[in-house]
Coordinates of C-alpha atoms and ligand atoms in Angstrom, one line a residue:
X1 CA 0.0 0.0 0.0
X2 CA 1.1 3.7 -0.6
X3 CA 2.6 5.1 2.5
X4 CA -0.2 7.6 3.6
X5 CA -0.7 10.9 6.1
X6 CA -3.3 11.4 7.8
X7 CA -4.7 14.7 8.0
X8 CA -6.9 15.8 10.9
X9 CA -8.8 19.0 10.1
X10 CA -9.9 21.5 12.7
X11 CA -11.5 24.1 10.6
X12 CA -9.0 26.0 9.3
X13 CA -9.2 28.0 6.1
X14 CA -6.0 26.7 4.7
X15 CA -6.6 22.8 5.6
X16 CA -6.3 22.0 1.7
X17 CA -2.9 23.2 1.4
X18 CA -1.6 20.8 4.1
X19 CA -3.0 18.1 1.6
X20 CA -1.4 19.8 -1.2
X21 CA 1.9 20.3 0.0
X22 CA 2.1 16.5 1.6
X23 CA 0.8 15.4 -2.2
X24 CA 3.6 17.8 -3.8
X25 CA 6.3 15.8 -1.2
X26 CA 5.0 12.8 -3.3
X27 CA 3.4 11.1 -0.2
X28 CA -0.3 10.4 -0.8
X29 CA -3.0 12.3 1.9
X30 CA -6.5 12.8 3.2
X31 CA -8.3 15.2 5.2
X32 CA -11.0 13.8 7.5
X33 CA -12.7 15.7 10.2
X34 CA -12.0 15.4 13.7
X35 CA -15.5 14.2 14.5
X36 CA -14.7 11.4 12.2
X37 CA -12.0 10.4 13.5
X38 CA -12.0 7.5 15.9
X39 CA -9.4 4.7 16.9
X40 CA -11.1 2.0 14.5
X41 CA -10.9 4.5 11.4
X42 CA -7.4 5.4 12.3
X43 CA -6.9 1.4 12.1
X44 CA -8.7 1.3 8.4
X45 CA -6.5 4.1 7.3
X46 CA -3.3 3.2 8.5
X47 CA -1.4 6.6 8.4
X48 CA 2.1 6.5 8.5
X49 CA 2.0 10.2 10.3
X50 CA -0.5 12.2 11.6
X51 CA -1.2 16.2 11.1
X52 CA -3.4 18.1 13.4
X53 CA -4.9 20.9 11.6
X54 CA -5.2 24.6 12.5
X55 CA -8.6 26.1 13.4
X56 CA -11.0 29.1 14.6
X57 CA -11.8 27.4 17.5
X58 CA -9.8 28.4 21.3
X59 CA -8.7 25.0 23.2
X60 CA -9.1 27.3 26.0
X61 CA -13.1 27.0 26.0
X62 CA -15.2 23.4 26.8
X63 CA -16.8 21.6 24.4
X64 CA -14.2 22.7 21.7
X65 CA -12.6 20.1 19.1
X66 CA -10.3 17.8 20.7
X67 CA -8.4 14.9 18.5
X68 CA -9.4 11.4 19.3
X69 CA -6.8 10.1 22.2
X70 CA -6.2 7.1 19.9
X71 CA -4.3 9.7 17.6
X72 CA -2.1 10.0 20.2
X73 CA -1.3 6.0 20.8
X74 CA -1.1 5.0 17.3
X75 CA 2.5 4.6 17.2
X76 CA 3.1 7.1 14.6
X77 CA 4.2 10.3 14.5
X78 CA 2.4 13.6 14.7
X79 CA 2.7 17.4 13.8
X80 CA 0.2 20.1 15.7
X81 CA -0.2 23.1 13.6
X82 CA -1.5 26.0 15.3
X83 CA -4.7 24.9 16.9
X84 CA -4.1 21.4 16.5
X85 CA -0.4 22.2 18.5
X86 CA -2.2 23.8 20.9
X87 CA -4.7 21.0 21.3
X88 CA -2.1 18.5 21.4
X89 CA -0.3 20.1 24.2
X90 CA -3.5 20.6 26.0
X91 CA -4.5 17.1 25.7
X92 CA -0.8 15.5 26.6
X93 CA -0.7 17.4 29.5
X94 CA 0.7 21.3 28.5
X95 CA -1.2 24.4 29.0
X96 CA -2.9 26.8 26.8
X97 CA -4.1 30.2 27.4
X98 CA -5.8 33.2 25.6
X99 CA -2.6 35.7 25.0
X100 CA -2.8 39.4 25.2
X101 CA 0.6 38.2 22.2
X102 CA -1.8 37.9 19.0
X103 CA 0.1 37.6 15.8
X104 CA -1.0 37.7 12.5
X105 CA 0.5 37.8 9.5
X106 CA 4.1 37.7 8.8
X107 CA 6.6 36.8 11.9
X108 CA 9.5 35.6 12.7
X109 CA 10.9 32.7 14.3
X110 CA 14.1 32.1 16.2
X111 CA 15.2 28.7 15.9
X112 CA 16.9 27.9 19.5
X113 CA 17.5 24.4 18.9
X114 CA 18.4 21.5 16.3
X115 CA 15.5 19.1 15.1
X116 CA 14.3 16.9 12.7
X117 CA 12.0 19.1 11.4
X118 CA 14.5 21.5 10.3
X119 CA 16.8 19.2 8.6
X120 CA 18.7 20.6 5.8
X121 CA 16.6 24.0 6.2
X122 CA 17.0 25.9 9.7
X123 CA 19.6 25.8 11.8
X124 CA 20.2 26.7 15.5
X125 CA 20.4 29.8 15.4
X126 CA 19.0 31.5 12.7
X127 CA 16.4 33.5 12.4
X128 CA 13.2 32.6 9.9
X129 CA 10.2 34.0 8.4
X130 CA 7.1 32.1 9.4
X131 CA 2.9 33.3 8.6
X132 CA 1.2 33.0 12.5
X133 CA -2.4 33.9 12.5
X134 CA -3.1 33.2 16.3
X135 CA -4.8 34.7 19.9
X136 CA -4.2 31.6 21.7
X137 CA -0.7 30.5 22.7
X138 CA 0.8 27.8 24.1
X139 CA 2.1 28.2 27.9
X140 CA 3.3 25.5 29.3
X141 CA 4.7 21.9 27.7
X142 CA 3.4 18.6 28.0
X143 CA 6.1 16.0 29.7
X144 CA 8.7 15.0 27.2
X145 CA 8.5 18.4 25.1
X146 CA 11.6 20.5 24.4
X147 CA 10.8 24.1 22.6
X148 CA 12.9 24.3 19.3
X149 CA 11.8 27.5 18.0
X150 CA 10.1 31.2 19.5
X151 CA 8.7 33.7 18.3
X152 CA 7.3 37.3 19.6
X153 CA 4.0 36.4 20.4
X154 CA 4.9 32.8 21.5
X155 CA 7.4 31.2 24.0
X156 CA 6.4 27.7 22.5
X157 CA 6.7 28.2 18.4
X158 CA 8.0 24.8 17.3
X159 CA 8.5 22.2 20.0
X160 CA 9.3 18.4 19.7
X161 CA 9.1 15.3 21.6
X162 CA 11.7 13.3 19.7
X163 CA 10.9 10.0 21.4
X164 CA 7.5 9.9 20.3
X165 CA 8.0 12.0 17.3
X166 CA 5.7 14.5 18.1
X167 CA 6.0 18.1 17.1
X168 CA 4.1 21.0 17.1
X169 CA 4.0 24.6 15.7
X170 CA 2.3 27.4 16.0
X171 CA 3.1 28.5 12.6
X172 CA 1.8 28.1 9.4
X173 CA 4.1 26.2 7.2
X174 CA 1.6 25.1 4.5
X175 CA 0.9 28.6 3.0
X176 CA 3.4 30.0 0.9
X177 CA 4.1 33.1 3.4
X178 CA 6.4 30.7 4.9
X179 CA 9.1 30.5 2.4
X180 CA 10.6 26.6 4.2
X181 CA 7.2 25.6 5.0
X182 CA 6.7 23.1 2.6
X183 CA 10.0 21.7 3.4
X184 CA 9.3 21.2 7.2
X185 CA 6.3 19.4 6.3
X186 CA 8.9 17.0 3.8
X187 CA 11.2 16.6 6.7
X188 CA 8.0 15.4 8.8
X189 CA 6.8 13.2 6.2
X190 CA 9.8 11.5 5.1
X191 CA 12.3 11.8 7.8
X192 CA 10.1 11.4 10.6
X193 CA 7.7 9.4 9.5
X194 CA 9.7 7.7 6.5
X195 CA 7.5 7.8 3.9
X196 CA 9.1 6.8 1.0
X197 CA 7.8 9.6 -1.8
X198 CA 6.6 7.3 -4.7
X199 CA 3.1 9.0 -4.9
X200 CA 3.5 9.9 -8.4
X201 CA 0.7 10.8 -11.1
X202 CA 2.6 8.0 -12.9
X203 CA 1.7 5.4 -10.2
X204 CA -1.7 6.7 -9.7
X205 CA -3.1 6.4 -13.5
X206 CA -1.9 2.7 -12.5
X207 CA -4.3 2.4 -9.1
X208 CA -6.9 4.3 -10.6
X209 CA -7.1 2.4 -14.3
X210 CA -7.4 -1.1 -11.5
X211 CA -10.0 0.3 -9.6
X212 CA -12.2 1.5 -12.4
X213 CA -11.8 -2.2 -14.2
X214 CA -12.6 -3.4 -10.5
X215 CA -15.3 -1.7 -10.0
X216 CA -16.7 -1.8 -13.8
X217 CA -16.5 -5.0 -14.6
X218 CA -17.7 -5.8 -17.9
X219 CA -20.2 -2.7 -17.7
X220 CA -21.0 -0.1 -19.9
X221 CA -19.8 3.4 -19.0
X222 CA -21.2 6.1 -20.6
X223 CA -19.5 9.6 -20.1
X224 CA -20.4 13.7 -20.9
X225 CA -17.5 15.5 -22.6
X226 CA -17.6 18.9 -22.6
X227 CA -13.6 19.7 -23.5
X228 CA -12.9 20.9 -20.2
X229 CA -10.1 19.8 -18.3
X230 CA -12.0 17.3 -15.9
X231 CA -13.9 15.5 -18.4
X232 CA -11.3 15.4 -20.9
X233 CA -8.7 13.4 -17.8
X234 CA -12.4 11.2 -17.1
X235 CA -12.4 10.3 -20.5
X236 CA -8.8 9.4 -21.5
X237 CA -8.4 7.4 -18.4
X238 CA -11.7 5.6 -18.6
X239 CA -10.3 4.8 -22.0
X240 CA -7.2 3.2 -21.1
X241 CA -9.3 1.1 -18.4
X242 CA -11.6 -0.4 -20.3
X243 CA -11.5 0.3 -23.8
X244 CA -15.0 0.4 -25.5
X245 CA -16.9 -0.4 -22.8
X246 CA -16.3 3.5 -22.3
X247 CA -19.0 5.7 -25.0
X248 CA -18.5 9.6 -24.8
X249 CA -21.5 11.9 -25.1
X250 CA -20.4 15.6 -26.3
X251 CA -23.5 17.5 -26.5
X252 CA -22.8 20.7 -28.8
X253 CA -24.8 23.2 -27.6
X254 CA -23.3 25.8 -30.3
X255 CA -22.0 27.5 -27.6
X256 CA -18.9 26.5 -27.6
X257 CA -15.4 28.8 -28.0
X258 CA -14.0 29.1 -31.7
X259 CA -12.5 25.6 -33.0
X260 CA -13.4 23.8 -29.5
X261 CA -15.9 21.2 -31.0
X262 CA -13.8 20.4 -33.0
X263 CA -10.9 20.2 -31.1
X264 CA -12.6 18.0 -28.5
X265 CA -14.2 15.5 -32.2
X266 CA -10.5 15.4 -33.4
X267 CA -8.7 14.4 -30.1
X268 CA -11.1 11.8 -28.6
X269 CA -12.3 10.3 -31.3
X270 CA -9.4 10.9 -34.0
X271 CA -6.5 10.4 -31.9
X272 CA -8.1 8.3 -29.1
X273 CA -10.4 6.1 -31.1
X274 CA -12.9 6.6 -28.5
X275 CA -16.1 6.0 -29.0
X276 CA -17.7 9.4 -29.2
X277 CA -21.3 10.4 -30.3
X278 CA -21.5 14.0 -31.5
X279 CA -24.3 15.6 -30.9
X280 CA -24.7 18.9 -32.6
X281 CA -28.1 20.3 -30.8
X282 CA -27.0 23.9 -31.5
X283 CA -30.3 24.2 -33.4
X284 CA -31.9 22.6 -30.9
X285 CA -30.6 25.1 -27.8
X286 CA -30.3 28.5 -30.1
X287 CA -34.3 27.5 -30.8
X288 CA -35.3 27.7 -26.8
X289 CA -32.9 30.4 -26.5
X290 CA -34.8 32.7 -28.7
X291 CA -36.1 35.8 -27.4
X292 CA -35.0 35.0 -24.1
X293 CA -32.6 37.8 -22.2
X294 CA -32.9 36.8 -18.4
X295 CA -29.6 35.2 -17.2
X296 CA -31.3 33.0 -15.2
X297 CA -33.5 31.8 -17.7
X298 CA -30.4 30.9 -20.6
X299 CA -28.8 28.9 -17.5
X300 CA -32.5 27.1 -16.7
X301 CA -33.1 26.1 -19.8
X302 CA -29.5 25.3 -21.5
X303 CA -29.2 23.0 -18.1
X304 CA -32.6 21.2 -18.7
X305 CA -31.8 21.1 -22.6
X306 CA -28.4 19.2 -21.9
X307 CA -29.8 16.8 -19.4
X308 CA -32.8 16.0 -22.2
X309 CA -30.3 16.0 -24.9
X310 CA -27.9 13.9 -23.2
X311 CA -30.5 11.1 -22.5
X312 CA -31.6 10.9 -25.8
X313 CA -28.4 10.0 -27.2
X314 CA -27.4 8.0 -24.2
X315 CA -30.4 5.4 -24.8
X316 CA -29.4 5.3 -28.7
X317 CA -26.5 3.7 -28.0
X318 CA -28.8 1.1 -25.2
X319 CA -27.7 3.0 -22.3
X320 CA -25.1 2.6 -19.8
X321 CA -24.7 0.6 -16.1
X322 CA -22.4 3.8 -15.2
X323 CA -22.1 7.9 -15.4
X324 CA -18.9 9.0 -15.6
X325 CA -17.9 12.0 -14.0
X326 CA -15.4 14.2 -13.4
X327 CA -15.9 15.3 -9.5
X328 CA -13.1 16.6 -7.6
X329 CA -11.0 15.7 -4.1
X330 CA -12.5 19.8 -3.5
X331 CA -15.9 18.5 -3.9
X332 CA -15.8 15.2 -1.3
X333 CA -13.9 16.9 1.5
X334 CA -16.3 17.0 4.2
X335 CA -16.1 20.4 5.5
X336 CA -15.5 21.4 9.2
X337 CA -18.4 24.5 10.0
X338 CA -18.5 25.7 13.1
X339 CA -21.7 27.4 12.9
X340 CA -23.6 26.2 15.3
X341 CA -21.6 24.0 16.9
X342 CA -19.4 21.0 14.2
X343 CA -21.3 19.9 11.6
X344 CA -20.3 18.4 7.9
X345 CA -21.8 19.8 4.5
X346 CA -20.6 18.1 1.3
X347 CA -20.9 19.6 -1.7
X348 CA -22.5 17.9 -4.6
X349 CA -22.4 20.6 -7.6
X350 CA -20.7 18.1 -9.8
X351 CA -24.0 15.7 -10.2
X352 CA -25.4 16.4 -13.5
X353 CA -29.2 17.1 -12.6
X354 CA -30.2 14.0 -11.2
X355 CA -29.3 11.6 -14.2
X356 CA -27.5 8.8 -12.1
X357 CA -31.1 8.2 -10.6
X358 CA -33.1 9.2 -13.9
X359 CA -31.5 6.8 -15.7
X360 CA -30.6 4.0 -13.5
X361 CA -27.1 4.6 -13.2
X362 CA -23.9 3.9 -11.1
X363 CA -21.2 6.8 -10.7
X364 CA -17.8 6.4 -11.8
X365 CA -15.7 8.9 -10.6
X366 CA -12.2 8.5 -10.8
X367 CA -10.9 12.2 -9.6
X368 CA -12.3 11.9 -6.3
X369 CA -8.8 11.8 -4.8
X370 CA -7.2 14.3 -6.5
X371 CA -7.1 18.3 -6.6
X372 CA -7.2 20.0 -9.6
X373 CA -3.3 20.8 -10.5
X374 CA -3.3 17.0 -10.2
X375 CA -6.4 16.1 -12.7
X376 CA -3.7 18.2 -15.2
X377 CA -0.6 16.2 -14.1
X378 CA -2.8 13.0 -14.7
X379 CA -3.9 14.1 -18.5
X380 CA -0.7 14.6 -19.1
X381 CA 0.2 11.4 -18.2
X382 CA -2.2 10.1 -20.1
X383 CA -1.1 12.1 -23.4
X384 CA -4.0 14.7 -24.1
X385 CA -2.6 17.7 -25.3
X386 CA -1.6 20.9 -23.0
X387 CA -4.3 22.9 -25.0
X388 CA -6.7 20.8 -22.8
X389 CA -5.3 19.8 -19.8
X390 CA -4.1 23.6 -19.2
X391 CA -7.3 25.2 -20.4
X392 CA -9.1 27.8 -18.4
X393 CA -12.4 27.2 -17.0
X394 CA -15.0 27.6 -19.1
X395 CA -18.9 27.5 -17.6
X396 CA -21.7 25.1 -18.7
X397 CA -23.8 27.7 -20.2
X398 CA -20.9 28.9 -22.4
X399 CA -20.9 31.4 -24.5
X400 CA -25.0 32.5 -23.5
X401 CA -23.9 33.9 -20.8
X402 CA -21.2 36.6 -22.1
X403 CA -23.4 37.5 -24.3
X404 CA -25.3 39.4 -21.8
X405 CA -29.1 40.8 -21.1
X406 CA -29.4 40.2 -24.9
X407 CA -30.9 37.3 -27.1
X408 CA -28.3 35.0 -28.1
X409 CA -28.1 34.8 -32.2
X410 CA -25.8 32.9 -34.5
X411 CA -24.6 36.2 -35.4
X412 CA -23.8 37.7 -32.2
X413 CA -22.1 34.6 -31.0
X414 CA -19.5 34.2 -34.6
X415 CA -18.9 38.0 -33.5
X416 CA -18.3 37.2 -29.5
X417 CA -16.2 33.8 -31.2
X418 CA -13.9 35.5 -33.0
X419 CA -12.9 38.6 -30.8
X420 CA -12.6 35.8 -28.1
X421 CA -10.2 34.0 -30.2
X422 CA -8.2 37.1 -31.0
X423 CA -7.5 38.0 -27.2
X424 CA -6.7 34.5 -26.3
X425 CA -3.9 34.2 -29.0
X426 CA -2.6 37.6 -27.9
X427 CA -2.6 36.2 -24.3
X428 CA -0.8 33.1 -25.4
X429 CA 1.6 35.0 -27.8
X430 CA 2.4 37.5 -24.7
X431 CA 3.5 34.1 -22.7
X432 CA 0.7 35.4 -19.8
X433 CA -1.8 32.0 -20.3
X434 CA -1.1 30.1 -17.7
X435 CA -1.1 33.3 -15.1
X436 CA -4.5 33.8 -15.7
X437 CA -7.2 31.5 -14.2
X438 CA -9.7 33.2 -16.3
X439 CA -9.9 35.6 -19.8
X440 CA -12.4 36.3 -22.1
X441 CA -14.6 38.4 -24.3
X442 CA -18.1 40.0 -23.0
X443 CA -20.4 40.9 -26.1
X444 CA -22.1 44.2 -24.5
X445 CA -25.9 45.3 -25.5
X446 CA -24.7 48.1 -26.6
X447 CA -23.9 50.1 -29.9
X448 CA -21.4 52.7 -30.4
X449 CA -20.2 55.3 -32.8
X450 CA -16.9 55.1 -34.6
X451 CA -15.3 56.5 -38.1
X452 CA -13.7 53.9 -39.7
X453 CA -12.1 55.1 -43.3
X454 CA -14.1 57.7 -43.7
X455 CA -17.5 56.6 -43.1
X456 CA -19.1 56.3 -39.5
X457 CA -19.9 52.5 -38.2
X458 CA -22.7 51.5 -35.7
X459 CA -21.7 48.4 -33.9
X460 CA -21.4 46.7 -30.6
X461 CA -18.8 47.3 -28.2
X462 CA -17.1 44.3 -26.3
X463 CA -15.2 44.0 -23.1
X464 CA -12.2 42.1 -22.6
X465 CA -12.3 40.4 -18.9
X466 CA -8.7 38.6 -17.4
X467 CA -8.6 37.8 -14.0
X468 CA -6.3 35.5 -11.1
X469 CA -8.1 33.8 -8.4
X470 CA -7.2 30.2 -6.7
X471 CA -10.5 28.8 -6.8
X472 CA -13.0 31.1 -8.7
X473 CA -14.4 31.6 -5.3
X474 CA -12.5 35.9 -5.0
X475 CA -10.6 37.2 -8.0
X476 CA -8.5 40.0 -9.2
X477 CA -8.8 41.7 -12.7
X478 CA -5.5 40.9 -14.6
X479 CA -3.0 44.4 -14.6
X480 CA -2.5 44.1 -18.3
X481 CA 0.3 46.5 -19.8
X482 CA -1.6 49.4 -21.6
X483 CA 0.1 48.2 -25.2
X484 CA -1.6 44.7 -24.5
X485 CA -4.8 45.9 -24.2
X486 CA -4.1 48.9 -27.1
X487 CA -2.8 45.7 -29.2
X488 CA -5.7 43.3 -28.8
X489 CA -8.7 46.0 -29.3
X490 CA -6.7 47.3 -32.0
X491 CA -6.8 43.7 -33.8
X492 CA -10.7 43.2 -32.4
X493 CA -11.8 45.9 -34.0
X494 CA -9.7 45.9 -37.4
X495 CA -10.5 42.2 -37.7
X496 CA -13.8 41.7 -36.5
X497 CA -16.7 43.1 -38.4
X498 CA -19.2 44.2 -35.7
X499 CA -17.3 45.8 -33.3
X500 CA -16.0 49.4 -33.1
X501 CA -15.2 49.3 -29.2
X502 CA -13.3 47.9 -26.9
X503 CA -13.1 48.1 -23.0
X504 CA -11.3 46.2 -20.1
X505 CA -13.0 45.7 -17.3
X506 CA -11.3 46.0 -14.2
X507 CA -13.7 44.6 -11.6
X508 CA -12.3 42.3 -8.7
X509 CA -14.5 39.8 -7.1
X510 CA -16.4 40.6 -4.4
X511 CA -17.7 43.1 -5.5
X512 CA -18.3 41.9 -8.7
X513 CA -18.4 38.4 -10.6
X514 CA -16.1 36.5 -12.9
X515 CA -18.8 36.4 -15.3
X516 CA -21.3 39.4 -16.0
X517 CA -24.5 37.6 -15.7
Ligands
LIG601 P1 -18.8 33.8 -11.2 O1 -19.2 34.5 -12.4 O2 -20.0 33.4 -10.3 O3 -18.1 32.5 -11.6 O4 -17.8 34.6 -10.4 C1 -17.3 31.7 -10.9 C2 -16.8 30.5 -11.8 O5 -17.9 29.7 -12.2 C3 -18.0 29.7 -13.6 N1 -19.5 29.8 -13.8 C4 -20.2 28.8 -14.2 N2 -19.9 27.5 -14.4 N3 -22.2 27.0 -14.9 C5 -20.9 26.6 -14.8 O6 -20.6 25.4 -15.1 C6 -22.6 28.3 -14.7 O7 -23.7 28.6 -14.8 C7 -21.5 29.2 -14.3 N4 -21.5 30.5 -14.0 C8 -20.3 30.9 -13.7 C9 -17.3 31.0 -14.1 O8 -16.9 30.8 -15.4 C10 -16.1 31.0 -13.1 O9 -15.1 30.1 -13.4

């Protein structure tokens, strides 16, 4: 079995990028919530090391999260972060208390003592730059406990119990504002806890191709392909598992970028030889779209279109025993909320309106485990080209919905198609791609005046929209040079006929949207 950590999660904001960095060591991880964790589950999952998560909640009140004692006499070793150090200490025997000492933000940490953690990184000594984003500190140690590293704001910053192997910090070395962090956490998975590091994408595609042929058995699979990146890793390595028990759905709705249907037909089916029904319902979709302007309505109605759409062509080729879908390790963490006292939400966004239980279907879902810089490492692994597996995210309702408060035409969206196209190559040609999380064109309901040659033009203007985020969840408009954006409305509006005008909108999330409707 692939040496696995354990990782116990509190509550805090930033849980995922423990996960992450352990992944990024090579070691295989999971999140689980404290209030699932109990000695027989620790048994099941057979962690070779424990981490405690940090979290909102003070160790200092009753009834607050503790971690299951068995944690503590697995055998293996453990790392406290912030709250889970503090719980830790409070549970072994130490003492926390609410400090008049908060620190948040950037610190720094003085490093008063050799240890494992530090290997190869920090010295005795030396003086480091950690992220702390604490009130409660911890005040006195458990027995067994040396302190290794202080800080300001806390007497107790990095402490260890090397016969145990258990250390605790109070620091945040899984976010990036700890420039060693993600090599303390190495040192505690692989020197402490001796993982070995084999967790590759490489050995992955291998478990994941035997469990789908486990758990598929001789049964049909049938899978939606939209040419995202998800769908597109779903369906290459369904394909390598099991061949043509695997059909591909790809419902054109005709609202699809320039080229992409038939990038997505001459990939899968050209180069894959999967089997691949191509549905072009553009008539279909542009019919029920007519007339209609209401964002909410387009998104209504291209959803319930798809679903119908998708069945239909699902039961021409006699149906399938399983749904194949592209659901991510994001999606399936069971979320610690405090509200109210711990409870668990799970998200389910991913299920395709009910059509698992419409149509009598199993789910096949072979991302589960894995975040989404990992679904790109896996297709390419699997050989799909980097035009797909480092694609932007691109919404189900496509192009309807930037072409907004307007009725979507097959003129309006060629125009929207190709001034989309134009700023995309520019951003590829300027090298600033992969920066962005998010760029595209917005056809705007509204004419404008120009002189072009010598005559004067009525036509639409369109806004150009780039922006970062991590998740889609907060974003920042993308601080294009001035003779970018001069450049790409320049070529917009000398090469597209049908627009005159062209604006950059430099709205940040909250307060507005990604998308404009
Ligand atoms: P907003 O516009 O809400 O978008 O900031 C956040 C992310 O979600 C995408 N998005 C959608 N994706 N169906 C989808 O599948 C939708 O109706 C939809 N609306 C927005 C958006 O492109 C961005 O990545």
């Amino acid at each position: 079995m692939t040496d696995r950590i354990l990782i116990i999660d509190f509550g805090s904001q930033v849980t995922q990028l423990i996960a992450r960095r352990v992944r990024e060591s090579g070691v295989y991880s999971e999140i689980h919530p404290f209030n699932k964790v109990t000695a027989e589950s620790l048994a099941a999952f057979a962690p070779k090391g424990v981490i405690l998560s940090g979290g909102p909640a003070s160790v200092t009140e009753t009834h607050t999260p503790r971690a299951d004692d068995a944690v503590f006499a697995l055998g293996v070793p453990v790392l406290g972060i912030c709250y889970g150090q503090q719980t830790m200490c409070a549970q072994l025997g130490g003492k926390v208390e609410a400090g008049d000492h908060r620190e948040f933000g950037r610190a720094y940490l003085d490093v008063v003592e050799d240890c494992a953690l530090f290997h190869g990184v920090w010295a005795k000594g030396g003086r480091e730059q950690v992220w702390m984003s604490h009130g409660d500190r911890v005040t006195a140690l458990p027995p067994g406990f040396r302190v290794v590293g202080l800080s300001e704001g806390a007497p107790f910053a990095a402490i260890a119990d090397d016969r145990r192997h258990f250390y605790g910090v109070q620091f945040h070395p899984e976010v990036v504002h700890t420039p060693h962090g993600a090599k303390l956490l190495e040192n505690f998975t692989h020197h402490v806890a001796g993982c070995r590091g084999d967790w590759t994408m490489h050995a992955f595609k291998g478990q994941a191709i035997e469990a789908v042929r486990r758990q598929v058995g001789k049964g049909r699979v049938i899978c939606g392909l939209s040419g995202g990146v998800d769908s597109s890793v779903v369906a290459g390595l369904l394909h390598e598992a099991i061949g043509d028990q695997l059909t591909c759905v790809f419902v054109d709705h005709g609202l699809m970028r320039l080229g992409e249907a038939d990038e997505v037909v001459s990939v899968f089916r050209d180069r894959f030889n999967i089997r691949l029904v191509h549905k072009d319902a553009s008539e279909l979709f542009l019919g029920k779209l007519a007339g209609k302007t209401d964002p909410e309505e387009k998104r209504k109605i291209i959803g319930a279109t798809f679903i119908d759409v998708f069945e239909e062509e699902a039961q021409k080729v006699g149906g399938a025993d399983f749904l194949a879908q592209g659901t991510l390790y994001p999606d399936v963490i069971e979320s610690v909320s405090f509200i109210g006292g711990p409870s668990v939400t799970i998200k389910s966004h991913h299920n395709v309106g009910g059509l698992p239980e419409r149509m009598n279907m199993k789910l096949v879902e072979p991302l589960r485990e894995l975040f989404k810089d990992e679904v790109r490492a896996l297709g390419r692994e699997l050989g799909l080209p980097e035009t797909m597996v480092g694609r932007h995210p691109f919404p189900g309702p496509g192009l309807a919905i930037r072409i907004p408060g307007q009725e979507i035409t097959r003129d309006k969206l060629d125009i929207l198609r190709r001034a989309d196209a134009i700023y995309l190559e520019e951003i590829r040609n300027a090298g600033l791609y992969d920066a962005i999380w998010q760029a595209f064109a917005v056809l705007l309901p509204v004419r404008t005046v120009g002189v072009m040659g010598d005559s004067r033009s009525y036509d639409y203007a369109c806004a150009l929209r780039a922006v970062t985020s991590t998740d889609g969840m907060t974003a920042d408009f993308y601080p294009f040079p001035h003779e970018f954006l001069g450049r790409v409305a320049n070529r917009i509006i000398n090469e597209v006929k049908g627009i005159n005008r062209v604006t950059y909108d430099i709205t940040s999330k909250p307060p507005g949207t990604i998308e404009w409707e």
